[in-house]
C-alpha positions as a Python dict, from the first residue, in 0.01 Angstrom:
ca = {
    (1, 'M'): (0, 0, 0),
    (2, 'A'): (178, 101, -339),
    (3, 'G'): (27, 270, -612),
    (4, 'P'): (-131, 143, -930),
    (5, 'T'): (87, -42, -1200),
    (6, 'R'): (99, -26, -1553),
    (7, 'E'): (177, -304, -1785),
    (8, 'S'): (218, -307, -2162),
    (9, 'H'): (11, -571, -2367),
    (10, 'R'): (-26, -695, -2709),
    (11, 'I'): (-373, -760, -2734),
    (12, 'P'): (-505, -995, -3019),
    (13, 'A'): (-817, -837, -3205),
    (14, 'N'): (-970, -942, -3546),
    (15, 'G'): (-656, -1106, -3678),
    (16, 'I'): (-378, -845, -3572),
    (17, 'E'): (-236, -694, -3219),
    (18, 'L'): (-319, -377, -3081),
    (19, 'D'): (-98, -195, -2814),
    (20, 'G'): (-232, -155, -2502),
    (21, 'W'): (-174, -38, -2145),
    (22, 'L'): (-309, -237, -1830),
    (23, 'Y'): (-341, -38, -1547),
    (24, 'L'): (-409, -240, -1199),
    (25, 'P'): (-534, -66, -908),
    (26, 'A'): (-296, -99, -581),
    (27, 'L'): (-481, -351, -340),
    (28, 'P'): (-409, -393, 49),
    (29, 'A'): (-210, -689, 147),
    (30, 'A'): (-510, -893, 264),
    (31, 'A'): (-699, -854, -49),
    (32, 'T'): (-373, -962, -248),
    (33, 'A'): (-326, -1263, -32),
    (34, 'A'): (-711, -1352, -85),
    (35, 'A'): (-651, -1317, -490),
    (36, 'S'): (-433, -1600, -490),
    (37, 'T'): (-734, -1849, -394),
    (38, 'T'): (-1050, -1662, -462),
    (39, 'S'): (-1165, -1365, -677),
    (40, 'A'): (-1214, -1139, -400),
    (41, 'A'): (-941, -894, -526),
    (42, 'A'): (-1094, -885, -862),
    (43, 'A'): (-1162, -530, -973),
    (44, 'P'): (-1426, -352, -1201),
    (45, 'L'): (-1291, -294, -1560),
    (46, 'I'): (-1304, 31, -1765),
    (47, 'V'): (-1167, -15, -2146),
    (48, 'M'): (-1046, 304, -2284),
    (49, 'S'): (-954, 452, -2670),
    (50, 'H'): (-912, 776, -2796),
    (51, 'G'): (-1035, 970, -3108),
    (52, 'F'): (-986, 1054, -3476),
    (53, 'A'): (-602, 1006, -3542),
    (54, 'A'): (-502, 1020, -3191),
    (55, 'V'): (-285, 775, -2955),
    (56, 'K'): (-310, 684, -2606),
    (57, 'E'): (-9, 891, -2486),
    (58, 'L'): (-194, 1204, -2601),
    (59, 'Y'): (-321, 1297, -2249),
    (60, 'L'): (-533, 998, -2171),
    (61, 'D'): (-282, 803, -1971),
    (62, 'R'): (-373, 1081, -1718),
    (63, 'F'): (-720, 961, -1715),
    (64, 'A'): (-635, 603, -1704),
    (65, 'A'): (-402, 652, -1418),
    (66, 'A'): (-686, 832, -1196),
    (67, 'F'): (-930, 559, -1252),
    (68, 'A'): (-687, 294, -1144),
    (69, 'E'): (-633, 521, -833),
    (70, 'A'): (-997, 476, -765),
    (71, 'G'): (-966, 95, -779),
    (72, 'F'): (-1034, 25, -1146),
    (73, 'A'): (-858, -207, -1368),
    (74, 'V'): (-813, -13, -1694),
    (75, 'V'): (-721, -97, -2035),
    (76, 'L'): (-607, 193, -2273),
    (77, 'Y'): (-533, 101, -2630),
    (78, 'D'): (-432, 224, -2953),
    (79, 'H'): (-669, 179, -3258),
    (80, 'R'): (-537, -63, -3561),
    (81, 'N'): (-310, 154, -3806),
    (82, 'F'): (-207, 369, -3517),
    (83, 'G'): (91, 385, -3270),
    (84, 'R'): (249, 57, -3228),
    (85, 'S'): (-69, -136, -3260),
    (86, 'G'): (-75, -347, -3602),
    (87, 'G'): (-261, -303, -3931),
    (88, 'A'): (-102, -295, -4293),
    (89, 'L'): (-274, 53, -4401),
    (90, 'R'): (-131, 278, -4198),
    (91, 'G'): (-354, 589, -4105),
    (92, 'E'): (-688, 412, -4224),
    (93, 'I'): (-965, 486, -3980),
    (94, 'D'): (-1265, 229, -4048),
    (95, 'P'): (-1516, 308, -3744),
    (96, 'R'): (-1713, -17, -3788),
    (97, 'Q'): (-1374, -197, -3777),
    (98, 'Q'): (-1293, 11, -3445),
    (99, 'V'): (-1615, -84, -3279),
    (100, 'D'): (-1558, -438, -3336),
    (101, 'D'): (-1192, -403, -3229),
    (102, 'L'): (-1316, -271, -2923),
    (103, 'R'): (-1527, -547, -2860),
    (104, 'D'): (-1262, -793, -2886),
    (105, 'V'): (-1053, -578, -2614),
    (106, 'I'): (-1338, -629, -2382),
    (107, 'S'): (-1336, -985, -2442),
    (108, 'W'): (-960, -1023, -2375),
    (109, 'A'): (-970, -802, -2046),
    (110, 'M'): (-1278, -985, -1888),
    (111, 'A'): (-1078, -1324, -1929),
    (112, 'L'): (-800, -1128, -1710),
    (113, 'P'): (-778, -1309, -1346),
    (114, 'Q'): (-771, -933, -1185),
    (115, 'V'): (-1080, -847, -1369),
    (116, 'D'): (-1439, -872, -1254),
    (117, 'P'): (-1602, -969, -1570),
    (118, 'A'): (-1956, -889, -1418),
    (119, 'R'): (-1843, -505, -1411),
    (120, 'V'): (-1708, -360, -1709),
    (121, 'G'): (-1737, -10, -1835),
    (122, 'V'): (-1638, 153, -2157),
    (123, 'W'): (-1490, 510, -2175),
    (124, 'G'): (-1447, 695, -2535),
    (125, 'S'): (-1369, 1032, -2639),
    (126, 'S'): (-1446, 1200, -2958),
    (127, 'Y'): (-1456, 947, -3228),
    (128, 'S'): (-1433, 692, -2953),
    (129, 'G'): (-1709, 846, -2787),
    (130, 'G'): (-1946, 753, -3054),
    (131, 'H'): (-1787, 412, -3044),
    (132, 'A'): (-1876, 387, -2676),
    (133, 'I'): (-2232, 474, -2751),
    (134, 'S'): (-2250, 210, -3017),
    (135, 'V'): (-2098, -72, -2829),
    (136, 'G'): (-2316, 33, -2490),
    (137, 'A'): (-2625, 15, -2717),
    (138, 'H'): (-2559, -334, -2863),
    (139, 'D'): (-2323, -527, -2576),
    (140, 'R'): (-2498, -607, -2289),
    (141, 'R'): (-2168, -727, -2115),
    (142, 'V'): (-2103, -326, -2089),
    (143, 'R'): (-2262, -226, -1769),
    (144, 'C'): (-2139, 140, -1750),
    (145, 'V'): (-2069, 419, -2042),
    (146, 'V'): (-1888, 714, -2034),
    (147, 'A'): (-1881, 905, -2391),
    (148, 'Q'): (-1664, 1231, -2387),
    (149, 'V'): (-1736, 1526, -2655),
    (150, 'P'): (-1874, 1241, -2855),
    (151, 'T'): (-1922, 1206, -3250),
    (152, 'I'): (-2309, 1180, -3280),
    (153, 'S'): (-2370, 1220, -3659),
    (154, 'G'): (-2088, 1199, -3914),
    (155, 'Y'): (-2310, 1318, -4162),
    (156, 'Q'): (-2401, 1647, -4002),
    (157, 'S'): (-2063, 1703, -3925),
    (158, 'L'): (-1954, 1651, -4287),
    (159, 'L'): (-2220, 1925, -4363),
    (160, 'R'): (-2079, 2175, -4142),
    (161, 'R'): (-1715, 2121, -4209),
    (162, 'A'): (-1717, 2118, -4595),
    (163, 'G'): (-1978, 2416, -4632),
    (164, 'P'): (-1991, 2531, -5015),
    (165, 'Q'): (-1705, 2251, -5081),
    (166, 'L'): (-1932, 1962, -5032),
    (167, 'H'): (-1969, 1859, -5377),
    (168, 'A'): (-1617, 1883, -5438),
    (169, 'V'): (-1535, 1679, -5086),
    (170, 'R'): (-1769, 1398, -5239),
    (171, 'A'): (-1626, 1396, -5568),
    (172, 'A'): (-1277, 1347, -5412),
    (173, 'F'): (-1416, 1064, -5231),
    (174, 'A'): (-1540, 917, -5548),
    (175, 'Q'): (-1205, 951, -5717),
    (176, 'D'): (-1023, 799, -5444),
    (177, 'R'): (-1257, 513, -5423),
    (178, 'A'): (-1236, 434, -5813),
    (179, 'A'): (-826, 460, -5795),
    (180, 'R'): (-821, 226, -5510),
    (181, 'Y'): (-1049, -23, -5653),
    (182, 'R'): (-782, -4, -5982),
    (183, 'G'): (-501, -100, -5730),
    (184, 'E'): (-370, 215, -5693),
    (185, 'P'): (-251, 365, -5344),
    (186, 'P'): (-476, 548, -5125),
    (187, 'R'): (-508, 918, -5104),
    (188, 'Y'): (-390, 1087, -4747),
    (189, 'R'): (-487, 1404, -4562),
    (190, 'R'): (-316, 1572, -4303),
    (191, 'V'): (-491, 1577, -3983),
    (192, 'I'): (-348, 1951, -3870),
    (193, 'D'): (-153, 2198, -4104),
    (194, 'Q'): (206, 2079, -4192),
    (195, 'D'): (452, 2209, -4471),
    (196, 'G'): (205, 2418, -4639),
    (197, 'E'): (-57, 2121, -4649),
    (198, 'A'): (-405, 2220, -4510),
    (199, 'G'): (-528, 1971, -4233),
    (200, 'I'): (-884, 1806, -4165),
    (201, 'Y'): (-853, 2025, -3857),
    (202, 'G'): (-762, 2391, -3902),
    (203, 'S'): (-824, 2574, -3567),
    (204, 'D'): (-573, 2680, -3337),
    (205, 'D'): (-668, 2463, -3061),
    (206, 'A'): (-682, 2155, -3278),
    (207, 'Q'): (-331, 2264, -3402),
    (208, 'A'): (-192, 2248, -3066),
    (209, 'F'): (-384, 1953, -2945),
    (210, 'Y'): (-250, 1700, -3240),
    (211, 'S'): (99, 1863, -3275),
    (212, 'A'): (148, 1794, -2870),
    (213, 'A'): (151, 1429, -3041),
    (214, 'W'): (502, 1488, -3170),
    (215, 'T'): (632, 1538, -2826),
    (216, 'L'): (426, 1278, -2628),
    (217, 'A'): (403, 1004, -2859),
    (218, 'D'): (689, 843, -3071),
    (219, 'G'): (644, 852, -3446),
    (220, 'W'): (306, 990, -3458),
    (221, 'D'): (226, 1032, -3831),
    (222, 'N'): (10, 1354, -3919),
    (223, 'R'): (-198, 1192, -4184),
    (224, 'V'): (-488, 958, -4244),
    (225, 'T'): (-637, 806, -4548),
    (226, 'L'): (-890, 1015, -4760),
    (227, 'R'): (-1130, 713, -4729),
    (228, 'S'): (-1106, 775, -4343),
    (229, 'S'): (-1288, 1092, -4383),
    (230, 'E'): (-1545, 939, -4617),
    (231, 'L'): (-1632, 657, -4361),
    (232, 'A'): (-1646, 911, -4090),
    (233, 'S'): (-1912, 1095, -4295),
    (234, 'E'): (-2116, 785, -4289),
    (235, 'Y'): (-2086, 728, -3918),
    (236, 'E'): (-2424, 775, -3703),
    (237, 'P'): (-2344, 655, -3343),
    (238, 'G'): (-2596, 893, -3235),
    (239, 'A'): (-2873, 671, -3399),
    (240, 'W'): (-2832, 412, -3114),
    (241, 'I'): (-2819, 621, -2833),
    (242, 'D'): (-3190, 542, -2718),
    (243, 'R'): (-3063, 199, -2688),
    (244, 'V'): (-2780, 215, -2462),
    (245, 'S'): (-3052, 206, -2162),
    (246, 'P'): (-3075, 32, -1911),
    (247, 'T'): (-2721, 96, -1912),
    (248, 'P'): (-2619, 388, -1739),
    (249, 'L'): (-2489, 663, -1989),
    (250, 'L'): (-2254, 972, -1882),
    (251, 'M'): (-2203, 1246, -2188),
    (252, 'V'): (-1927, 1516, -2124),
    (253, 'V'): (-2006, 1782, -2345),
    (254, 'A'): (-1812, 2092, -2413),
    (255, 'E'): (-2026, 2410, -2424),
    (256, 'H'): (-1840, 2546, -2760),
    (257, 'D'): (-1754, 2232, -2951),
    (258, 'T'): (-1727, 2288, -3316),
    (259, 'V'): (-1553, 1947, -3401),
    (260, 'T'): (-1835, 1721, -3240),
    (261, 'P'): (-2087, 1992, -3238),
    (262, 'T'): (-2253, 2076, -2887),
    (263, 'D'): (-2591, 2130, -3025),
    (264, 'L'): (-2584, 1783, -3189),
    (265, 'A'): (-2454, 1619, -2846),
    (266, 'L'): (-2697, 1790, -2642),
    (267, 'A'): (-3002, 1684, -2866),
    (268, 'A'): (-2856, 1324, -2867),
    (269, 'Y'): (-2863, 1340, -2475),
    (270, 'E'): (-3240, 1405, -2482),
    (271, 'R'): (-3298, 1115, -2700),
    (272, 'A'): (-3111, 889, -2440),
    (273, 'L'): (-3308, 734, -2188),
    (274, 'E'): (-3265, 705, -1807),
    (275, 'P'): (-3028, 635, -1638),
    (276, 'K'): (-2837, 918, -1761),
    (277, 'R'): (-2610, 1228, -1684),
    (278, 'L'): (-2500, 1511, -1848),
    (279, 'C'): (-2176, 1694, -1771),
    (280, 'L'): (-2124, 2036, -1956),
    (281, 'L'): (-1762, 2184, -1938),
    (282, 'P'): (-1659, 2529, -2046),
    (283, 'G'): (-1456, 2589, -2380),
    (284, 'G'): (-1412, 2405, -2701),
    (285, 'H'): (-1377, 2010, -2799),
    (286, 'F'): (-1026, 1980, -2692),
    (287, 'D'): (-1048, 2140, -2340),
    (288, 'P'): (-1186, 1839, -2155),
    (289, 'Y'): (-798, 1688, -2236),
    (290, 'T'): (-635, 1963, -2092),
    (291, 'T'): (-794, 2265, -1922),
    (292, 'H'): (-1096, 2096, -1767),
    (293, 'A'): (-930, 1748, -1736),
    (294, 'G'): (-975, 1752, -1377),
    (295, 'R'): (-1340, 1814, -1390),
    (296, 'A'): (-1376, 1557, -1686),
    (297, 'I'): (-1187, 1293, -1504),
    (298, 'A'): (-1410, 1346, -1169),
    (299, 'A'): (-1736, 1294, -1353),
    (300, 'A'): (-1642, 1018, -1510),
    (301, 'R'): (-1446, 834, -1200),
    (302, 'D'): (-1786, 928, -998),
    (303, 'W'): (-2002, 778, -1257),
    (304, 'F'): (-1796, 468, -1263),
    (305, 'V'): (-1800, 417, -914),
    (306, 'Q'): (-2160, 449, -885),
    (307, 'H'): (-2245, 181, -1115),
    (308, 'L'): (-1970, -54, -1113),
    (309, 'G'): (-1772, 7, -808),
}
């Protein structure tokens, strides 16, 4: 029996095309023959996307391949305006648009002949961890949710990140909004420090994580629009967490997360209803992708197997 395969696809979503990979699990010869006449070989589905300003090549291929090894069809894609996905305003991150795109990707994947549309799961990390919560709360096609180090409250994150500069940050948002209304180009911010410009994320672990994209992904651009930060400050996926139930929810939380703060995640988990599970990992926000990836993968895989497999 051969291993899982990976195909490249252009996925229509809300007027553009998203760049995605479709992983298909290996099938025994008997199941492959049955698939030509029945749906016997249709696999449960996991739809995956990355976090703020990140692209699929940034460590998520390892997660997707492991899920496919466990028997799942997996769709891993880049958000609009990033990677090879379409979108005219590069570096713009609108969480509501990303959530709507995610629901279109689910629709596209459910129509694939290799997929069982009755067994659909969503996996999201960081910013997309918030998307997984939002979609799990509103879209009953989704039967299982994994949210890894998820965004819970954009407002609380802004307060902690901006600190005494809060009023200056909000003034910059307002100035950018007025300039864009006048037809001027949007202002941009670095994601991490580069060429003397400060980034949104200034920690050493963030610098190491995002800078890996220059090696792993072709043409990753270290910038996002300022409006992306404004929209992030207004994004509150944690408000919906009690509505995910009865869909099973796994939250993977890092013990010392300062990007999507640990205390916000744990408080949100307490508000979530059953069935739910918490996987608490050592380290900071970026460790589940690297240092503790094996544990993060295993927890998510086992949750999907339990509820979709």
